Short mmCIF file of C-alpha atoms and ligand atoms in Angstrom, two decimals:
data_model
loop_
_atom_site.label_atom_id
_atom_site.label_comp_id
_atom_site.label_asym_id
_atom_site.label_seq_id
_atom_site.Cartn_x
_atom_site.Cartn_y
_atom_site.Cartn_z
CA UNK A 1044 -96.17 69.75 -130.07
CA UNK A 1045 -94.78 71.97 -127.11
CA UNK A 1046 -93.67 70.59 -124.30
CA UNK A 1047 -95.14 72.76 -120.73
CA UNK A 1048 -93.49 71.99 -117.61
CA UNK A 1049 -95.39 73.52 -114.57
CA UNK A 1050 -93.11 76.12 -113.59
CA UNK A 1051 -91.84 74.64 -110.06
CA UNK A 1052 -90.60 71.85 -112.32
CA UNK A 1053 -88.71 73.64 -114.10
CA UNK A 1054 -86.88 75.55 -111.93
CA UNK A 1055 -86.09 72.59 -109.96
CA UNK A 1056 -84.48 71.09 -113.19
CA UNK A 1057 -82.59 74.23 -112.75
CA UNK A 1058 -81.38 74.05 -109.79
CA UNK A 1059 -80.68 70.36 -110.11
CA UNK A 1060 -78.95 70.82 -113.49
CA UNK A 1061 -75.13 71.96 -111.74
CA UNK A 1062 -75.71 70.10 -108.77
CA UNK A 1063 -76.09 66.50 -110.17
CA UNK A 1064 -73.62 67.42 -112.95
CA UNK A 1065 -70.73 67.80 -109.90
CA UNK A 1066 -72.19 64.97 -107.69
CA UNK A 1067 -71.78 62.08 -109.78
CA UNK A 1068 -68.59 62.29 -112.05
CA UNK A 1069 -67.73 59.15 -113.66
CA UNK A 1070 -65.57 56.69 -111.79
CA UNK A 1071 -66.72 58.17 -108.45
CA UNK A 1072 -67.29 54.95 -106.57
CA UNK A 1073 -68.84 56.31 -103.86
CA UNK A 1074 -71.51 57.50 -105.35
CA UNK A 1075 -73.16 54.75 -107.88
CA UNK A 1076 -76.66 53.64 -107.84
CA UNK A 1077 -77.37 50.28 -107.02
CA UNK A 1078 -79.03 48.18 -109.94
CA UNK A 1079 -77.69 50.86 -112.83
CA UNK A 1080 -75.20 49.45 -114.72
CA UNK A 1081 -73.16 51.97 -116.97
CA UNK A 1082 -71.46 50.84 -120.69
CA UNK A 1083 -69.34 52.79 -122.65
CA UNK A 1084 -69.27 51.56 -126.06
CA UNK A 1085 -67.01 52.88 -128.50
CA UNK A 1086 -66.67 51.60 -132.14
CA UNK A 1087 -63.20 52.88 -134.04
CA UNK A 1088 -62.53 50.91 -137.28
CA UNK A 1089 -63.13 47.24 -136.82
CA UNK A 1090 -62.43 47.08 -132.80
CA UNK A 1091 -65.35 46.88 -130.78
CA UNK A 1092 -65.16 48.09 -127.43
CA UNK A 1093 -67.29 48.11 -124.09
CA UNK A 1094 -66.49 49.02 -120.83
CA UNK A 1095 -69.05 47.70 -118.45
CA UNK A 1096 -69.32 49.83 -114.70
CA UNK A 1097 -71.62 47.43 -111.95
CA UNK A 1098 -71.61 48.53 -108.50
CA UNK A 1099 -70.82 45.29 -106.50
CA UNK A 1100 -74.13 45.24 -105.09
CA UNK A 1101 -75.71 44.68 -108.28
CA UNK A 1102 -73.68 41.56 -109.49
CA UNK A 1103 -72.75 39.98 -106.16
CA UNK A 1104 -75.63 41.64 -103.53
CA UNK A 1105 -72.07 43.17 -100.95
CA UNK A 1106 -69.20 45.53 -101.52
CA UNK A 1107 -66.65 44.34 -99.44
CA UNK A 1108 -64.56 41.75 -99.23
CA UNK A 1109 -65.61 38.52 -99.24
CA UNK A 1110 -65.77 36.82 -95.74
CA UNK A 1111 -67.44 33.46 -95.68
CA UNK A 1112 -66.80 30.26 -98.08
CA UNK A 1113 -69.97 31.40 -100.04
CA UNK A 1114 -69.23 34.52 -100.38
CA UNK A 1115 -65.83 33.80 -101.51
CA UNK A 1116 -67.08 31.40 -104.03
CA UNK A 1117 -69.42 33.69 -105.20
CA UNK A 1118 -67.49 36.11 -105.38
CA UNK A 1119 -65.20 34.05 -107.69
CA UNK A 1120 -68.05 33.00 -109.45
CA UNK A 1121 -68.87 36.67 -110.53
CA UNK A 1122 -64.96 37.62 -111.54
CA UNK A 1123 -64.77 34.10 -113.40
CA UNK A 1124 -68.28 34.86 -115.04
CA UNK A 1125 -67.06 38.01 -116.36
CA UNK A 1126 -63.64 37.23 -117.71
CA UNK A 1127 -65.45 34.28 -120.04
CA UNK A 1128 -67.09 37.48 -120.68
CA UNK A 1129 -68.16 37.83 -124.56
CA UNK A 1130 -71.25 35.57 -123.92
CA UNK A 1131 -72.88 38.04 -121.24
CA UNK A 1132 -72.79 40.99 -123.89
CA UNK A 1133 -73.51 39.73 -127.48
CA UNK A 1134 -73.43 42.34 -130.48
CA UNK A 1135 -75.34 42.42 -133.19
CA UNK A 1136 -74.78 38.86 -135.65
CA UNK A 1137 -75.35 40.84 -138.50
CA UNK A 1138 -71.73 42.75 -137.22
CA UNK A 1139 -69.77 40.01 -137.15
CA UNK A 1140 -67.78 40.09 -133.80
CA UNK A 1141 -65.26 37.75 -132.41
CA UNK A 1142 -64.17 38.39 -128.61
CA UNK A 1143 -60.18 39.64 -128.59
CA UNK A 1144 -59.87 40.19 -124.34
CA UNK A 1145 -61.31 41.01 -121.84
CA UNK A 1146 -60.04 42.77 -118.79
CA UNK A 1147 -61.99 42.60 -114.89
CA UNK A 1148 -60.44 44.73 -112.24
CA UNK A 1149 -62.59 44.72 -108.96
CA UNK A 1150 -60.01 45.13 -106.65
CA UNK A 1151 -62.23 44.86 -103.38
CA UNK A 1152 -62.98 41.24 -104.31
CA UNK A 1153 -59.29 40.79 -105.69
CA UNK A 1154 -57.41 41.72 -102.24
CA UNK A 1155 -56.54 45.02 -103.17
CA UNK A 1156 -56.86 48.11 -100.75
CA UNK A 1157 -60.17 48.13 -98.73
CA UNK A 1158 -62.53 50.18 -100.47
CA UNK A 1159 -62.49 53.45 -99.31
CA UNK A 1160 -66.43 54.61 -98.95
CA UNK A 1161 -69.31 52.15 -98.49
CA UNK A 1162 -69.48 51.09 -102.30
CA UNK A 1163 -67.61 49.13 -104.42
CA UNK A 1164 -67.75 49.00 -108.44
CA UNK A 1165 -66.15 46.37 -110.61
CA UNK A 1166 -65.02 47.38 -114.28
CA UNK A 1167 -64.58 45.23 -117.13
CA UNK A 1168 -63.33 45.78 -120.40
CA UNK A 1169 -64.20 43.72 -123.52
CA UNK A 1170 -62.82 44.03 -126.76
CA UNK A 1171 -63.89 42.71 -129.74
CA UNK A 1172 -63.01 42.42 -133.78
CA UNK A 1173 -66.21 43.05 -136.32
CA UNK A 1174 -66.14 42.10 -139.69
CA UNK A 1175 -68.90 44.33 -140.55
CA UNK A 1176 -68.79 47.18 -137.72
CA UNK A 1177 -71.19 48.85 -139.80
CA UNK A 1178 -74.06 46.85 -138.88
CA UNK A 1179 -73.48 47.65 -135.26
CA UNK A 1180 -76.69 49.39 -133.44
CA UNK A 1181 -77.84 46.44 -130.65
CA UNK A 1182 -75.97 44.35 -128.50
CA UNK A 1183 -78.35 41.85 -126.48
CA UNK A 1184 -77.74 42.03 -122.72
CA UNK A 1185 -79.89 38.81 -121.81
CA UNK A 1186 -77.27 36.68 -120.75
CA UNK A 1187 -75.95 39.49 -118.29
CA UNK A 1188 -79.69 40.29 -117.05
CA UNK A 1189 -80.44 36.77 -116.58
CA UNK A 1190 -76.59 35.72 -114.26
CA UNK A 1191 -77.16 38.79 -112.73
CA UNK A 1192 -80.29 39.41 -111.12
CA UNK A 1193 -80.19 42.65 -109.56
CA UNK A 1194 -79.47 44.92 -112.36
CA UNK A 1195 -82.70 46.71 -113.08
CA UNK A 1196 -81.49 49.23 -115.69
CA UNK A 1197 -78.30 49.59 -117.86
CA UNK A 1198 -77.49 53.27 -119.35
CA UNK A 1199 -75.10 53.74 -122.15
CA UNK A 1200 -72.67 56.12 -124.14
CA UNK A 1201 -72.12 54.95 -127.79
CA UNK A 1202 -69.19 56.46 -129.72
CA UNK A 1203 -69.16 55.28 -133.30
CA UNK A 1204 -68.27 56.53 -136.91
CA UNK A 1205 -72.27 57.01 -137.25
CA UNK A 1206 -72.14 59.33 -134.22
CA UNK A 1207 -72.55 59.82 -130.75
CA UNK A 1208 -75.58 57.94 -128.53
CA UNK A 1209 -77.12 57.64 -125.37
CA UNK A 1210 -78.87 54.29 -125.51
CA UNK A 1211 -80.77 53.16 -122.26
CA UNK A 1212 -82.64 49.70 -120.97
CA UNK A 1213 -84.59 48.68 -118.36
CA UNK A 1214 -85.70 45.16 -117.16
CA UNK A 1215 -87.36 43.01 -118.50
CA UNK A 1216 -86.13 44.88 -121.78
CA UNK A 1217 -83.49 42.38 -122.90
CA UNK A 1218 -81.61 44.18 -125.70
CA UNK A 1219 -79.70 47.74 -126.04
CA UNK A 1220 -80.23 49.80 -129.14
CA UNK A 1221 -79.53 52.95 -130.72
CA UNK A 1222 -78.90 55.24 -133.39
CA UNK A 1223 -81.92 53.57 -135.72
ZN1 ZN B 648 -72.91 50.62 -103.60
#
């Protein structure tokens, strides 16, 4: 089967192709979507692990600093939520994988330096040890979709032994998988 794209498409792809490449770099926090979530998931050996990108909008609905008691609490809520971590982000059972750390660095919510554009992200980190990394090809989001509301769509990178993956998911698709 051949795939025709009208020609205006195309070209447009074109000229789109550079352009969105140099506009959004990873780790540019001033220029995340809100309700995309980005993973990178890398499997080496037995460690598992996943780093998780959110704009603040999409786990706490503001990217600034707190100002109010709610907002505080919730705020502490979210960073307290995310360091118990393992639960929100649950690999396949069939792997095997027991939660080693987990790192959260938000520094907007954590009284660093005012953010210095109108967004905010917050990166986590979680590592884990599988017994059988082998059987790795889902992990089940449905904790993390269901605390956090406003993500509509998580896209991943998957670097494992197996190969290399995009894997994408979009509510009210609970699970992530690739590579099968
Ligand atoms: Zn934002």
């Amino acid at each position: 089967m051949t795939l025709r794209l009208p020609v205006p498409t195309v070209l447009s792809l074109l000229l789109l192709g550079p352009l969105a490449a140099t506009a959004a770099p990873r780790h540019d926090h001033g220029a995340h979507e809100h309700g995309r979530v980005a993973l990178e998931i890398a499997l080496d050996g037995p460690t598992l692990t996943i780093g998780l990108e959110a704009p603040l909008d999409s786990l706490l609905g503001f990217e600034r600093a707190p100002r109010t008691e709610a907002e505080k609490k919730a705020a502490q809520a979210v960073l307290a939520d995310l360091r118990a971590g393992a639960g929100l982000i649950v690999p396949d059972a069939a792997a095997q994988c027991q939660p080693v750390s987990t790192t959260v660095d938000a520094p907007t919510l954590q009284g660093g330096a005012a953010a210095a554009g109108e967004h905010a992200d917050l990166d986590a980190t979680f590592v884990l040890r599988c017994a059988r990394p082998q059987a790795l090809a889902s992990l089940d989001l449905g904790s993390l979709l269901d605390r956090f509301r406003r993500i509509a769509r998580v896209e991943a990178e998957i670097v494992a032994p197996a190969g290399q993956f995009k894997a994408a998911l979009q509510r009210p698709a609970r699970v992530l998988r690739w590579g099968r």
